[in-house]
CSV table of C-alpha atoms in Angstrom, one decimal:
chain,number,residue,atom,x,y,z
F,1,UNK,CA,13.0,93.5,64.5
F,2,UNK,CA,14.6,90.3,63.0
F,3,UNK,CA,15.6,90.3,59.2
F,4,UNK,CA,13.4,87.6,58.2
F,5,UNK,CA,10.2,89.7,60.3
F,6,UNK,CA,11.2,92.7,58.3
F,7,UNK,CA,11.4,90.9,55.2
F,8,UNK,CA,7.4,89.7,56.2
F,9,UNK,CA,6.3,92.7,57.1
F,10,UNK,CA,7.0,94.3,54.1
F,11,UNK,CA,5.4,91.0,52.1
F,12,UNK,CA,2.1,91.0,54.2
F,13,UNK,CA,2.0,94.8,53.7
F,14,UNK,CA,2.2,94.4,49.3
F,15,UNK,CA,-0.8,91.9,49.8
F,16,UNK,CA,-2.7,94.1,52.4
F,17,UNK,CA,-4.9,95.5,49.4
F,18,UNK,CA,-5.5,92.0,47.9
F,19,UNK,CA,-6.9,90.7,51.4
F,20,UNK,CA,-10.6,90.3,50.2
F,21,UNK,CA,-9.4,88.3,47.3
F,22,UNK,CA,-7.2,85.9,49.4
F,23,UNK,CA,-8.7,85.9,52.6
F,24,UNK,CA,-5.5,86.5,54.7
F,25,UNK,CA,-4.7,89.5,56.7
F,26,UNK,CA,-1.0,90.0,58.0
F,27,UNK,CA,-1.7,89.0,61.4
F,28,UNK,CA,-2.8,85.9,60.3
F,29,UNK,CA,0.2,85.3,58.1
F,30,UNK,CA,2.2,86.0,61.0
F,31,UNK,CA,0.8,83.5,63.3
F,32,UNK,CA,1.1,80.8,60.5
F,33,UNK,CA,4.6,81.6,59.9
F,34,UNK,CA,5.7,82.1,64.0
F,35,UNK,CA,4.0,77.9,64.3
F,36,UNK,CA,5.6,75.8,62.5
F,37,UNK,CA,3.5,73.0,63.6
F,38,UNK,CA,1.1,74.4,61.1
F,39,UNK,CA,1.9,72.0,58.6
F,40,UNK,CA,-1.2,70.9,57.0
F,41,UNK,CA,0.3,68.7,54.5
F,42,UNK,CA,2.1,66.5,56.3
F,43,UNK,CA,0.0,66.3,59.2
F,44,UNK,CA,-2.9,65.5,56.7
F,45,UNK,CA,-1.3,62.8,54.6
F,46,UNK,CA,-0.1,60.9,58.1
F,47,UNK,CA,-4.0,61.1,59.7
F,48,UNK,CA,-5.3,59.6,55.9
F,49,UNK,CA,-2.2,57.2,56.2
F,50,UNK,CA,-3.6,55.9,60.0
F,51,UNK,CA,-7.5,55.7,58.6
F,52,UNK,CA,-6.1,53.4,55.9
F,53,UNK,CA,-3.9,51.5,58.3
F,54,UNK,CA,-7.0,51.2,60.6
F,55,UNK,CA,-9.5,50.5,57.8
F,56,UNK,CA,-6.9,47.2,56.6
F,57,UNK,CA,-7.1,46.3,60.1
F,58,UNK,CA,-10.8,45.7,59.9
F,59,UNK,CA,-10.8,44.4,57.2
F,60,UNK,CA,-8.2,41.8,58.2
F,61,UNK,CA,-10.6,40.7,61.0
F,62,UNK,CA,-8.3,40.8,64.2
F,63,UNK,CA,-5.8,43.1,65.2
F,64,UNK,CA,-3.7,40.6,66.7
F,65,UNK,CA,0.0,39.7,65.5
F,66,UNK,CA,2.5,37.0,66.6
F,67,UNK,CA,5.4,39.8,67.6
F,68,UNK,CA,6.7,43.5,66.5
F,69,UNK,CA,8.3,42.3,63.3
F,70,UNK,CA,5.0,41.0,61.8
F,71,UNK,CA,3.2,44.3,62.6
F,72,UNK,CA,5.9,46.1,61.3
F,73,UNK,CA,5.2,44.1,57.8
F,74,UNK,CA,1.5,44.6,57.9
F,75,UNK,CA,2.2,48.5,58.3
F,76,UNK,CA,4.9,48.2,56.1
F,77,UNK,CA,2.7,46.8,53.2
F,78,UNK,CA,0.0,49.3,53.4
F,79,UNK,CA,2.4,52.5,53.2
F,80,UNK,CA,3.8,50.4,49.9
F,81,UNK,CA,-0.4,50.3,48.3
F,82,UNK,CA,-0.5,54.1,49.2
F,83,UNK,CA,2.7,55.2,47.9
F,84,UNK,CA,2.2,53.8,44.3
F,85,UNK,CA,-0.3,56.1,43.3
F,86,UNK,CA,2.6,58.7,43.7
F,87,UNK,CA,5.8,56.4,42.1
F,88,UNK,CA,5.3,58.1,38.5
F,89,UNK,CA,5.6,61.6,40.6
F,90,UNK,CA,8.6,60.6,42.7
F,91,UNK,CA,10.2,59.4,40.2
F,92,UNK,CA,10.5,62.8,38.3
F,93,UNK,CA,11.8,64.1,41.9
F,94,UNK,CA,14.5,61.9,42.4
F,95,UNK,CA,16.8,62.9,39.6
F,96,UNK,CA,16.9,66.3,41.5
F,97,UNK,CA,17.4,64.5,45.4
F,98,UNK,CA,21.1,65.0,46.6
F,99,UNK,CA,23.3,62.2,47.9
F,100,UNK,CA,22.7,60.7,51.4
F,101,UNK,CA,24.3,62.3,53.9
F,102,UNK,CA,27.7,60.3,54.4
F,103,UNK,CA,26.6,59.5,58.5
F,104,UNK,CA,24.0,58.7,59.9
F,105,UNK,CA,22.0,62.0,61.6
F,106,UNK,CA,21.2,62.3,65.4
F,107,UNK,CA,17.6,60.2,65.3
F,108,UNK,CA,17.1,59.7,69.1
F,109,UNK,CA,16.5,62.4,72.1
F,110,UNK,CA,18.5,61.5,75.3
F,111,UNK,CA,17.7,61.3,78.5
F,112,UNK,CA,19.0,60.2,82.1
F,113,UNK,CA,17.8,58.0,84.3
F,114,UNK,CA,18.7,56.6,87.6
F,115,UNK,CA,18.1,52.4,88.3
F,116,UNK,CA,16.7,52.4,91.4
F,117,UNK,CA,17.3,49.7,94.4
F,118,UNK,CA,14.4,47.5,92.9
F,119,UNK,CA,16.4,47.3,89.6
F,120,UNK,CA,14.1,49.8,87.9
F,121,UNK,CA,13.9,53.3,85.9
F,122,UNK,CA,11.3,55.9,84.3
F,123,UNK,CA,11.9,57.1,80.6
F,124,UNK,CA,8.8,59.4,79.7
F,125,UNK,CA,6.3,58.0,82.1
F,126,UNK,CA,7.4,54.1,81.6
F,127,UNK,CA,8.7,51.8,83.9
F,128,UNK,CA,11.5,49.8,82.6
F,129,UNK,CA,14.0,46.7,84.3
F,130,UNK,CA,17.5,46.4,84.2
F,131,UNK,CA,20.0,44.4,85.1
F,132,UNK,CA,20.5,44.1,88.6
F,133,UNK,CA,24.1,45.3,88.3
F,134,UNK,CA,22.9,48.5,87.0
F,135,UNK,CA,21.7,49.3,90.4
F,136,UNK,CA,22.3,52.6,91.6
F,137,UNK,CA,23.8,53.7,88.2
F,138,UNK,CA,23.0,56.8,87.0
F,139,UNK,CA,22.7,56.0,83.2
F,140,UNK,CA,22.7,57.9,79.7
F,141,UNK,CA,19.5,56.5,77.9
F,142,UNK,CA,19.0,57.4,73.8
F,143,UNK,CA,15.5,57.2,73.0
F,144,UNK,CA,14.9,55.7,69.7
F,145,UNK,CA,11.7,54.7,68.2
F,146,UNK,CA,11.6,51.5,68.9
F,147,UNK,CA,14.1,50.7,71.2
F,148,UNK,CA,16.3,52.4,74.4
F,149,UNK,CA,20.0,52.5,74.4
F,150,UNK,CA,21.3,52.7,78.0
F,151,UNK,CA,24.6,53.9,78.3
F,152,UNK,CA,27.1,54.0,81.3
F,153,UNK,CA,30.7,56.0,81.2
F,154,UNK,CA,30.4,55.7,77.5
F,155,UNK,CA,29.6,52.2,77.3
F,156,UNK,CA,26.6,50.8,76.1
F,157,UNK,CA,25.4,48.7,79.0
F,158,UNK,CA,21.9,47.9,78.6
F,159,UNK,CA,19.2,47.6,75.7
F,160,UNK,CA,15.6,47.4,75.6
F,161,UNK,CA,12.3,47.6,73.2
F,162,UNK,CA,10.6,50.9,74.0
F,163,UNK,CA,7.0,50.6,75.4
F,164,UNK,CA,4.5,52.8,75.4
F,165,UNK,CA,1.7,54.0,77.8
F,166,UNK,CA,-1.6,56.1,77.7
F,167,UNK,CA,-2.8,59.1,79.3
F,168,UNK,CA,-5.0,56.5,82.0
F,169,UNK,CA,-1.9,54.1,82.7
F,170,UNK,CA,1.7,54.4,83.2
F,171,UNK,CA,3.5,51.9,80.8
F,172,UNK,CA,5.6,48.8,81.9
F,173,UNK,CA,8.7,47.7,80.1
F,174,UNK,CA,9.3,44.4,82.2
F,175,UNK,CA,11.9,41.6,81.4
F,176,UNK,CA,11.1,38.5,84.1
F,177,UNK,CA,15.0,37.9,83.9
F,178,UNK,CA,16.0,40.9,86.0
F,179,UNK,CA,13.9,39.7,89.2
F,180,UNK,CA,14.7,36.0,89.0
F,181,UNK,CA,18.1,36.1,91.6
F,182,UNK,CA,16.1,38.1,93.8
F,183,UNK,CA,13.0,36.3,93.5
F,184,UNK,CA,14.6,33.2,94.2
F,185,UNK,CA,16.3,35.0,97.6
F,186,UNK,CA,12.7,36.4,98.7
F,187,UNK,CA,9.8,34.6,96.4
F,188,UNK,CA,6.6,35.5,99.1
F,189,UNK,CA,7.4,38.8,97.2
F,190,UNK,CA,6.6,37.8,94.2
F,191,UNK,CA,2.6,38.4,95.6
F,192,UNK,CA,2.9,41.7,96.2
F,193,UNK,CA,4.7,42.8,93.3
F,194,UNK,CA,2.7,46.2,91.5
F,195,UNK,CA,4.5,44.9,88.1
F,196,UNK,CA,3.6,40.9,89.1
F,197,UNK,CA,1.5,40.6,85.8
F,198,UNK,CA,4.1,41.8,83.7
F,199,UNK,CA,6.5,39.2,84.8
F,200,UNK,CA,4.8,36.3,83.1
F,201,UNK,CA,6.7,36.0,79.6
F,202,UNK,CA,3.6,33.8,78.6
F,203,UNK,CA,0.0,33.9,78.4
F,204,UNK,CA,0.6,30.0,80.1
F,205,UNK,CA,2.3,31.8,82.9
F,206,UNK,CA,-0.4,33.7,83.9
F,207,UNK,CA,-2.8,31.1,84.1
F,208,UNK,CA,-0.7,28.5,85.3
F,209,UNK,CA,-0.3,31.4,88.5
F,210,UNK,CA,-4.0,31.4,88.7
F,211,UNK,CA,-4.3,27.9,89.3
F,212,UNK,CA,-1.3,27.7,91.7
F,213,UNK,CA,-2.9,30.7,93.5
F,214,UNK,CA,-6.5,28.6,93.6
F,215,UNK,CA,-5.1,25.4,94.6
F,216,UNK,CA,-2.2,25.9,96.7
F,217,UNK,CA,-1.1,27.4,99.2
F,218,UNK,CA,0.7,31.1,99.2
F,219,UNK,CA,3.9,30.0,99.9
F,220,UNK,CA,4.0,27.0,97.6
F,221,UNK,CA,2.0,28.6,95.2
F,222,UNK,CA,5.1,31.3,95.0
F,223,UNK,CA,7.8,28.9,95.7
F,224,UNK,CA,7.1,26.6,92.5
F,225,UNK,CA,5.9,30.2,90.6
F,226,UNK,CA,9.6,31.7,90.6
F,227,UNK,CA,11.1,28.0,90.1
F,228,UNK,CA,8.8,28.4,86.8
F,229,UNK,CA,10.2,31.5,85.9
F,230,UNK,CA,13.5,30.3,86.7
F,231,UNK,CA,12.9,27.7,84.5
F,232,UNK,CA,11.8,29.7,81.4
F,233,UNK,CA,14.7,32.1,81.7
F,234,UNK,CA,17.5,30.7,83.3
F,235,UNK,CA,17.2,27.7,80.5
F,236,UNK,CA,16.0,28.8,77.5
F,237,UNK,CA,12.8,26.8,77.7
F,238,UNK,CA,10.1,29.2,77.4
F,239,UNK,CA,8.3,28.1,74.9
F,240,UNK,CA,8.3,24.7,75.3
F,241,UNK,CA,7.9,25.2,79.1
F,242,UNK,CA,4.6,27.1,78.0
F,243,UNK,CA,3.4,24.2,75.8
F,244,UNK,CA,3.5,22.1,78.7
F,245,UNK,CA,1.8,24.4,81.2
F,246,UNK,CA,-1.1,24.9,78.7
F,247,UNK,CA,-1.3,20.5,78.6
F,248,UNK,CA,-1.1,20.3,82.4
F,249,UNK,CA,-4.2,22.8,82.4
F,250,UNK,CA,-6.3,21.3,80.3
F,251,UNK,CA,-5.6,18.2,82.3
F,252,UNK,CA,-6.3,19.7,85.1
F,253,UNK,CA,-2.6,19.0,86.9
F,254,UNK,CA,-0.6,21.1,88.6
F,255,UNK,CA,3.2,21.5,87.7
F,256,UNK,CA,5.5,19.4,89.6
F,257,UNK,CA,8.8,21.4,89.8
F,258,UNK,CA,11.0,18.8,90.0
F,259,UNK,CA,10.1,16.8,87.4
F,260,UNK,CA,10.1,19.7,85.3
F,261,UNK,CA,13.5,20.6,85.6
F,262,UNK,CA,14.6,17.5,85.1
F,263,UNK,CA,13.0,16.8,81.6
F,264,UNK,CA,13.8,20.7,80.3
F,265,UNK,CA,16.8,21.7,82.4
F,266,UNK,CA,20.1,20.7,80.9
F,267,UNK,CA,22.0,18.0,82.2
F,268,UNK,CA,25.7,18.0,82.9
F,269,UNK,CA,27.9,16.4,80.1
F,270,UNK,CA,29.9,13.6,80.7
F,271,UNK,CA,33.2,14.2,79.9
F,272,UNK,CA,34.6,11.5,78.1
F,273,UNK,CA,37.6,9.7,79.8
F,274,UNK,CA,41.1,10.1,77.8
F,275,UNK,CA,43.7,8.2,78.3
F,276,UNK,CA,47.3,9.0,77.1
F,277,UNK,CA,50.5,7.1,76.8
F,278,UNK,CA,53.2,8.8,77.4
F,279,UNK,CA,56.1,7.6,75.3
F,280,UNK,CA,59.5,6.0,76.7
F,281,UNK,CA,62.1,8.8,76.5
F,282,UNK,CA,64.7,6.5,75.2
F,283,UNK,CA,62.9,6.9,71.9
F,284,UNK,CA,64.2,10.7,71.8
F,285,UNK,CA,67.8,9.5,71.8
F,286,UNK,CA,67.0,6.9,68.9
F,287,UNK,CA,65.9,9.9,66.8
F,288,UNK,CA,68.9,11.9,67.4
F,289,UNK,CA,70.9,9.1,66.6
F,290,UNK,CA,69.5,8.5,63.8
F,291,UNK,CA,69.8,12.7,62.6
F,292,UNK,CA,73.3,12.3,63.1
F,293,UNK,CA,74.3,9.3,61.1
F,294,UNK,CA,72.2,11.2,58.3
């Protein structure tokens, strides 16, 4: 027997008279002290801390938000409300808490993952892209909370947002860009793709594919589909591609690819013409002369 099961033994066995008064027998103890998970606490405080966060969501009236950040501050302000009822407390604390820790701690789990021939991998039960160089690559991933480090040889060759997934769908960490190249190779695939909805780096995306899919037919309806995407990514116009999508629809137009790319894609610079003299070289020895007479 361990030194710290000894040591409990001999504590549950000075209380063993006292067991009607504190309703607690050793075994019990035991089993308390062998799970640590048992934490009541903590895991009480963080199940109030979600009704609260949930409650402020109704009470907001949506649960929508523009992107991770402004979640992040709507979280971020309620755990602020709820910890001022205990700044007077914490403040009495703090005088006692020790310096930080001069590095930073280990605050990821890591895990490998091989990038398979369609430029994909699986990190806990979520499908994520990658580069299409990455192919074949057995890589290092650190799994933070809100983001993957992917690392090859020691070099950090890829980075992503973490997603997440529930116990009725796998999650889908998809970036359009990875797919574009082969897309544009092959773009009848783009129908059959299982992770086709998750391509569309707009709401506009998806229904302009709706209406291509409708009105056109498969093959042009892919063709001018990955020219979108091409578009979007390749050029940096996504959001003001996206504006013009959603005007074509409610006008009831299809997108013409061409004159797309030329209003958003970027045209070549003219370079300007420059035009040098070059000097007579007699001039040189004028100069000299002139040192020397100095």
């Amino acid at each position: 027997m361990s030194s710290w099961k000894r040591q409990l033994d001999r504590q549950c066995r000075g209380i063993e008279s006292h067991r009607d008064i504190f309703f607690i027998t050793p075994y019990s103890w035991l089993w308390a002290r062998a799970h640590k998970n048992e934490n009541g606490s903590v895991e009480s405080s963080h199940r109030y801390l979600k009704d609260q966060i949930d409650q402020a969501l109704e009470l907001r009236g949506h649960r929508d938000f523009a992107d991770r950040a402004a979640y992040d501050e709507f979280v971020r302000g309620v755990v602020m409300r709820r910890n001022r009822r205990n700044a007077a407390a914490f403040q009495v604390e703090r005088e006692c808490l020790l310096d930080l820790p001069e590095y930073r701690t280990t605050d990821f789990a890591e895990e490998e993952a091989r990038v398979t021939r369609c430029g994909t991998f699986t990190v806990r039960c979520v499908l994520y892209s990658a580069p299409s160089r990455l192919i074949g690559h057995r890589l290092k991933v650190r799994v933070y909370s809100d983001r993957l480090d992917c690392y090859l040889s020691g070099a950090l060759v890829h980075s992503t947002a973490r997603a997440t997934h529930t116990s009725k769908s796998r999650g889908r960490g998809i970036d359009y860009r990875h797919f574009i190249d082969s897309l544009k190779r092959k773009p009848q695939a783009f129908r059959g793709l299982a992770f086709r909805d998750e391509l569309f780096p707009r709401e506009a995306c998806r229904r302009t594919w709706e209406r291509l899919d409708r009105d056109m037919t498969p093959r042009n309806a892919c063709k001018t589909m990955v020219g979108l995407l091409e578009l979007a990514g390749n050029h940096g116009v996504e959001a003001q591609l996206a504006e013009r999508l959603d005007a074509l629809l409610e006008l009831g137009e299809l997108p013409d690819l061409k004159k797309l790319f030329d209003e958003f894609a970027p045209r070549q610079a003219e370079c300007p013409v420059v035009v040098v003299e070059m000097p007579d070289a007699s001039l040189y020895d004028t100069l000299l002369d002139e040192e020397v007479l100095a």
